[in-house]
Coordinates of C-alpha atoms in Angstrom, one line a residue:
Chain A
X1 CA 106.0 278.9 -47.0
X2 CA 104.1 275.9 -45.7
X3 CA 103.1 273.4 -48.5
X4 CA 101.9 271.4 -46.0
X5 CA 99.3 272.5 -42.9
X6 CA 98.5 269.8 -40.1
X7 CA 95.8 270.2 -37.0
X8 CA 95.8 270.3 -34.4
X9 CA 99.9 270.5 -33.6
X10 CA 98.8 269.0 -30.2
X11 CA 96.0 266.4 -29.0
X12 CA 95.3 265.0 -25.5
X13 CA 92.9 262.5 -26.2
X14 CA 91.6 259.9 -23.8
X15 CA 91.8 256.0 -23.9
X16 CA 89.2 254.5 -26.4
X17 CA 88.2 258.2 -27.8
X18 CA 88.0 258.5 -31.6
X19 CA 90.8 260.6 -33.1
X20 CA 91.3 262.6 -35.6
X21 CA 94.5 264.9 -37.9
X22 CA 93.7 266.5 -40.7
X23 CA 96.7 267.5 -43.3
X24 CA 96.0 269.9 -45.8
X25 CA 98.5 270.6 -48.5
X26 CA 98.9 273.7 -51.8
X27 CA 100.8 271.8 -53.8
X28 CA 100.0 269.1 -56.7
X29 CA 101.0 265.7 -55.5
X30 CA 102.1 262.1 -56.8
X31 CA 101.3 260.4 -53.0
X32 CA 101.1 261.6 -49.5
X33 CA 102.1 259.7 -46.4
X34 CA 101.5 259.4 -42.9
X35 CA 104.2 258.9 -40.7
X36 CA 104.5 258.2 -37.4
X37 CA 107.4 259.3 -34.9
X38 CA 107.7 257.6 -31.3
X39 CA 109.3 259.5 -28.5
X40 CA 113.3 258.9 -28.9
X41 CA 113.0 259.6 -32.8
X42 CA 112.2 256.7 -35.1
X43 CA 110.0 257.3 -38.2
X44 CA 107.9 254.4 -39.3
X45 CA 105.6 255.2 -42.4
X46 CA 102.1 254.3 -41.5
X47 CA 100.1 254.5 -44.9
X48 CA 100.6 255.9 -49.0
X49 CA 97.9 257.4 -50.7
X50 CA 97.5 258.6 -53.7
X51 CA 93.7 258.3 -53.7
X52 CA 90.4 256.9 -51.8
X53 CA 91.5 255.5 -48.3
X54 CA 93.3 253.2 -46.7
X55 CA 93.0 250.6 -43.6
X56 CA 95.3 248.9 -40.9
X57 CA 93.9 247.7 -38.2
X58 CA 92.9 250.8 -35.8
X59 CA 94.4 253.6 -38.4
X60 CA 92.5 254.7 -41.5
X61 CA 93.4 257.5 -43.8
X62 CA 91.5 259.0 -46.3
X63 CA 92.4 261.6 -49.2
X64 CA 90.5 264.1 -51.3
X65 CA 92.4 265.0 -53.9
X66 CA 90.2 268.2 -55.2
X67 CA 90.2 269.7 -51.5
X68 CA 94.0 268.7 -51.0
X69 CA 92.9 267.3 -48.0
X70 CA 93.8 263.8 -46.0
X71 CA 92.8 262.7 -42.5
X72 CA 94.4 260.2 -40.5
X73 CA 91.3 258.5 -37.9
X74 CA 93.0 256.4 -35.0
X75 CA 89.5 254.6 -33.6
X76 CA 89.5 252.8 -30.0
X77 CA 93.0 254.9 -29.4
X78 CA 95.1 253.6 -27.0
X79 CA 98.5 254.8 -24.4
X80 CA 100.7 253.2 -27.2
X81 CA 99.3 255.3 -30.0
X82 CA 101.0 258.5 -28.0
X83 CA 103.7 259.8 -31.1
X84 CA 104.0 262.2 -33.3
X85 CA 101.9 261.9 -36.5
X86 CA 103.5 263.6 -39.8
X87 CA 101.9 264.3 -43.2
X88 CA 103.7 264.8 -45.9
X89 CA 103.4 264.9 -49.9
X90 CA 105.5 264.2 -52.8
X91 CA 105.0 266.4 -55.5
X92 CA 104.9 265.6 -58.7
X93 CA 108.2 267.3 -59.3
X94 CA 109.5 264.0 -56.9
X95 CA 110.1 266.7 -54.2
X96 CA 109.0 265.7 -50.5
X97 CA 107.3 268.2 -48.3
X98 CA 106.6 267.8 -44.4
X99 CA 104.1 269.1 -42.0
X100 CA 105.6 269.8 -38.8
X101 CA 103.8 266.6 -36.9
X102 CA 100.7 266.4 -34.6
X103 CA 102.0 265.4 -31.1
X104 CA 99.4 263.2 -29.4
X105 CA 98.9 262.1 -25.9
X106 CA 96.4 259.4 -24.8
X107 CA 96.2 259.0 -21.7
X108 CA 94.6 255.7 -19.9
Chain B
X1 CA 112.8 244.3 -42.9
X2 CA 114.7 247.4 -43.8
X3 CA 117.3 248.6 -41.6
X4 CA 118.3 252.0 -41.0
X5 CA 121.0 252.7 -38.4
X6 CA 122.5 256.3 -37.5
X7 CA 126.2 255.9 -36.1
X8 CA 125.1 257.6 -32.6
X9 CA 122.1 258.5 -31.2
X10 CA 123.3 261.7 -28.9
X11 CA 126.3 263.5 -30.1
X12 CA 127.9 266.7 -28.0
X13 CA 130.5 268.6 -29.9
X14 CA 131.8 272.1 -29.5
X15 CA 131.6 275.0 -32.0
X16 CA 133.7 274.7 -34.6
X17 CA 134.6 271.3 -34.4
X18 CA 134.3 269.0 -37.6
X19 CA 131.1 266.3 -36.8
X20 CA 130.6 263.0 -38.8
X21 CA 127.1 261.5 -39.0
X22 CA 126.9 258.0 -40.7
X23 CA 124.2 256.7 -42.1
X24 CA 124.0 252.7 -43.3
X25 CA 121.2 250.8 -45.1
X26 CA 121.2 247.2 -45.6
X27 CA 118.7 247.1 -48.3
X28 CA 120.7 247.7 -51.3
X29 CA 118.5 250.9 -51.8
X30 CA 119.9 253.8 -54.2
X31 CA 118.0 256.5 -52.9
X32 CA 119.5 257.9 -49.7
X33 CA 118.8 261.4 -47.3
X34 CA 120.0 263.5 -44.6
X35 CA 116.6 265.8 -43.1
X36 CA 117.1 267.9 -40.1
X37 CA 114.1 268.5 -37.6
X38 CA 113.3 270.9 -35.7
X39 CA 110.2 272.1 -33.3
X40 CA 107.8 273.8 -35.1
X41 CA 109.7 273.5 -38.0
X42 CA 109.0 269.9 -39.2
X43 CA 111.8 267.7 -41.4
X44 CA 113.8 269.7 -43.7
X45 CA 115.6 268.2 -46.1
X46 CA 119.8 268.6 -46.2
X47 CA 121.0 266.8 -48.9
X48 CA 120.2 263.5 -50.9
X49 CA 122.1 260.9 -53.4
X50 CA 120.7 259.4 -56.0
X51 CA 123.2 256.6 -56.4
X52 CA 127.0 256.1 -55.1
X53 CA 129.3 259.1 -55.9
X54 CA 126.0 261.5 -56.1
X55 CA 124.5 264.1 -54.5
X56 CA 122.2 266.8 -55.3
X57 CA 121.8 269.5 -52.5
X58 CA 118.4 270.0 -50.6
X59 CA 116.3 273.1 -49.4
X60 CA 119.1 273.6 -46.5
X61 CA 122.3 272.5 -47.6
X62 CA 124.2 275.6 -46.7
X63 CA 127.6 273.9 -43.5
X64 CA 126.7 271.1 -44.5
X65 CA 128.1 268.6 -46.7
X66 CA 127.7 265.0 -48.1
X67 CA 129.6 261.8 -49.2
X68 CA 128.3 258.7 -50.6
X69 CA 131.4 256.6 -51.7
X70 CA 129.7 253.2 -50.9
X71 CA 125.7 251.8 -51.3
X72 CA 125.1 251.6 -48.5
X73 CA 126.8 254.6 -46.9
X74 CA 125.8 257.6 -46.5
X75 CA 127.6 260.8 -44.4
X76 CA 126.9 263.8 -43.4
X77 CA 129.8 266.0 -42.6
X78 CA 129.3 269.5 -41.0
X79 CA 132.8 271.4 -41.3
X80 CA 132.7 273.6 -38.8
X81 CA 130.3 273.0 -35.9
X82 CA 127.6 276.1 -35.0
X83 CA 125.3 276.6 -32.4
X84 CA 122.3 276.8 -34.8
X85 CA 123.2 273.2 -35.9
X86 CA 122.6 271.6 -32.8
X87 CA 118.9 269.6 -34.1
X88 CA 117.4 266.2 -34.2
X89 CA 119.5 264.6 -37.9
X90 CA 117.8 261.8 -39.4
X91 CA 118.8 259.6 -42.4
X92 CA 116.4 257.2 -44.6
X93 CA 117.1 255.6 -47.8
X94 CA 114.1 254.5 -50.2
X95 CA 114.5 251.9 -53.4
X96 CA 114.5 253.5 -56.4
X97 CA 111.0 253.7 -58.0
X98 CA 109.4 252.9 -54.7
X99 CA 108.1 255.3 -52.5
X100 CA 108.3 254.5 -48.9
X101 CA 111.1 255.9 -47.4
X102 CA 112.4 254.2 -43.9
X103 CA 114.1 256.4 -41.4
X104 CA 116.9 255.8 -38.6
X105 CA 116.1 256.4 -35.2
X106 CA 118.1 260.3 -35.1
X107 CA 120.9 261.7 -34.1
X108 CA 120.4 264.4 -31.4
X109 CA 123.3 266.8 -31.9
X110 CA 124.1 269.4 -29.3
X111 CA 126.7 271.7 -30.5
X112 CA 128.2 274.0 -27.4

């Protein structure tokens, strides 16, 4: 069972391309998230949404919550945005689900 | 800034041995976790504690146990090390209410 679908699983993407994951999800959800996951293992969260979209600096993410879809948009990308991107939802039964991560490459 | 520190970040133990992963939060948050990830397989979730002294088993709990006898504290025991254990272990902790969670940097565990 996978509550949560990301694409693609893998990006090569050159320096200054536009880029970007979608997550799709079956389940009802309180909030998703976008995490991000740096070679060596670290997890930072990157944005919350529960609805609309969200900005910071290059990254925006956007939700629609009839299509139980979100995207994540990296613009101007960069070598240093390389990492592992993860979706994942909290239901509304306070239960977290994870996608199984984007890995992208930029390359300069 | 939270911090989230994992007691090692490479660990090489032998089947059947008894493996300790700590876990320690300086944030004073009650909410605590122990996920496992895996290629392909994305973070699974092990066990979790609500508060100091609980615990409330996740989708994978099964050689695996869990102690939370301080805040800030949290362990992750596996009795009896297995090959199918050996996986990337990571530990966050989130403040209750609140719902970022922050994450260690991992423990890679290699069980031979």
């Amino acid at each position: 069972k996978n509550e949560v679908e990301q694409s693609p699983q893998n990006l090569t993407a050159q320096e200054g391309e536009f880029i970007t994951i979608n997550c799709s999800y079956s389940v009802g959800i309180s909030a998703l998230h976008w995490l991000q996951q740096h070679p060596g293992g670290g997890i930072v969260s990157l944005f919350m949404l529960s609805s609309g979209k969200k900005k910071h600096g290059r990254l925006i993410a956007t939700i629609n919550i009839q299509e139980k879809h979100s995207s994540l948009h990296i613009t101007a990308s960069h070598p240093r945005d390389s990492a592992v991107y993860i979706c994942a939802v909290r239901n509304t039964g306070n239960q977290f689900y994870f996608g199984t991560g984007t890995s992208l490459t930029v390359i300069p | 800034d939270v911090k989230v520190t994992q007691s090692s970040r490479y660990l090489v133990k032998r089947t059947g041995e008894k493996v300790f992963l700590e876990c320690v939060q300086d944030m004073d948050h009650e909410n605590m976790f122990w996920y496992r990830q895996d290629p392909g397989l994305g973070l699974r979730l092990i066990y979790f504690s609500y508060d100091v002294k609980m615990k409330e088993k996740g989708d994978i709990p099964e050689g695996y146990s869990v102690s939370r006898e301080k805040k800030e504290r949290f362990s992750l025991i596996l009795e009896s090390a297995s090959t199918n254990q050996t996986s990337m272990y990571l530990c966050a902790s989130r403040d209750f209410g609140k719902e970022t969670q922050y994450f260690g940097p991992g423990t890679r565990l290699l069980v031979l």
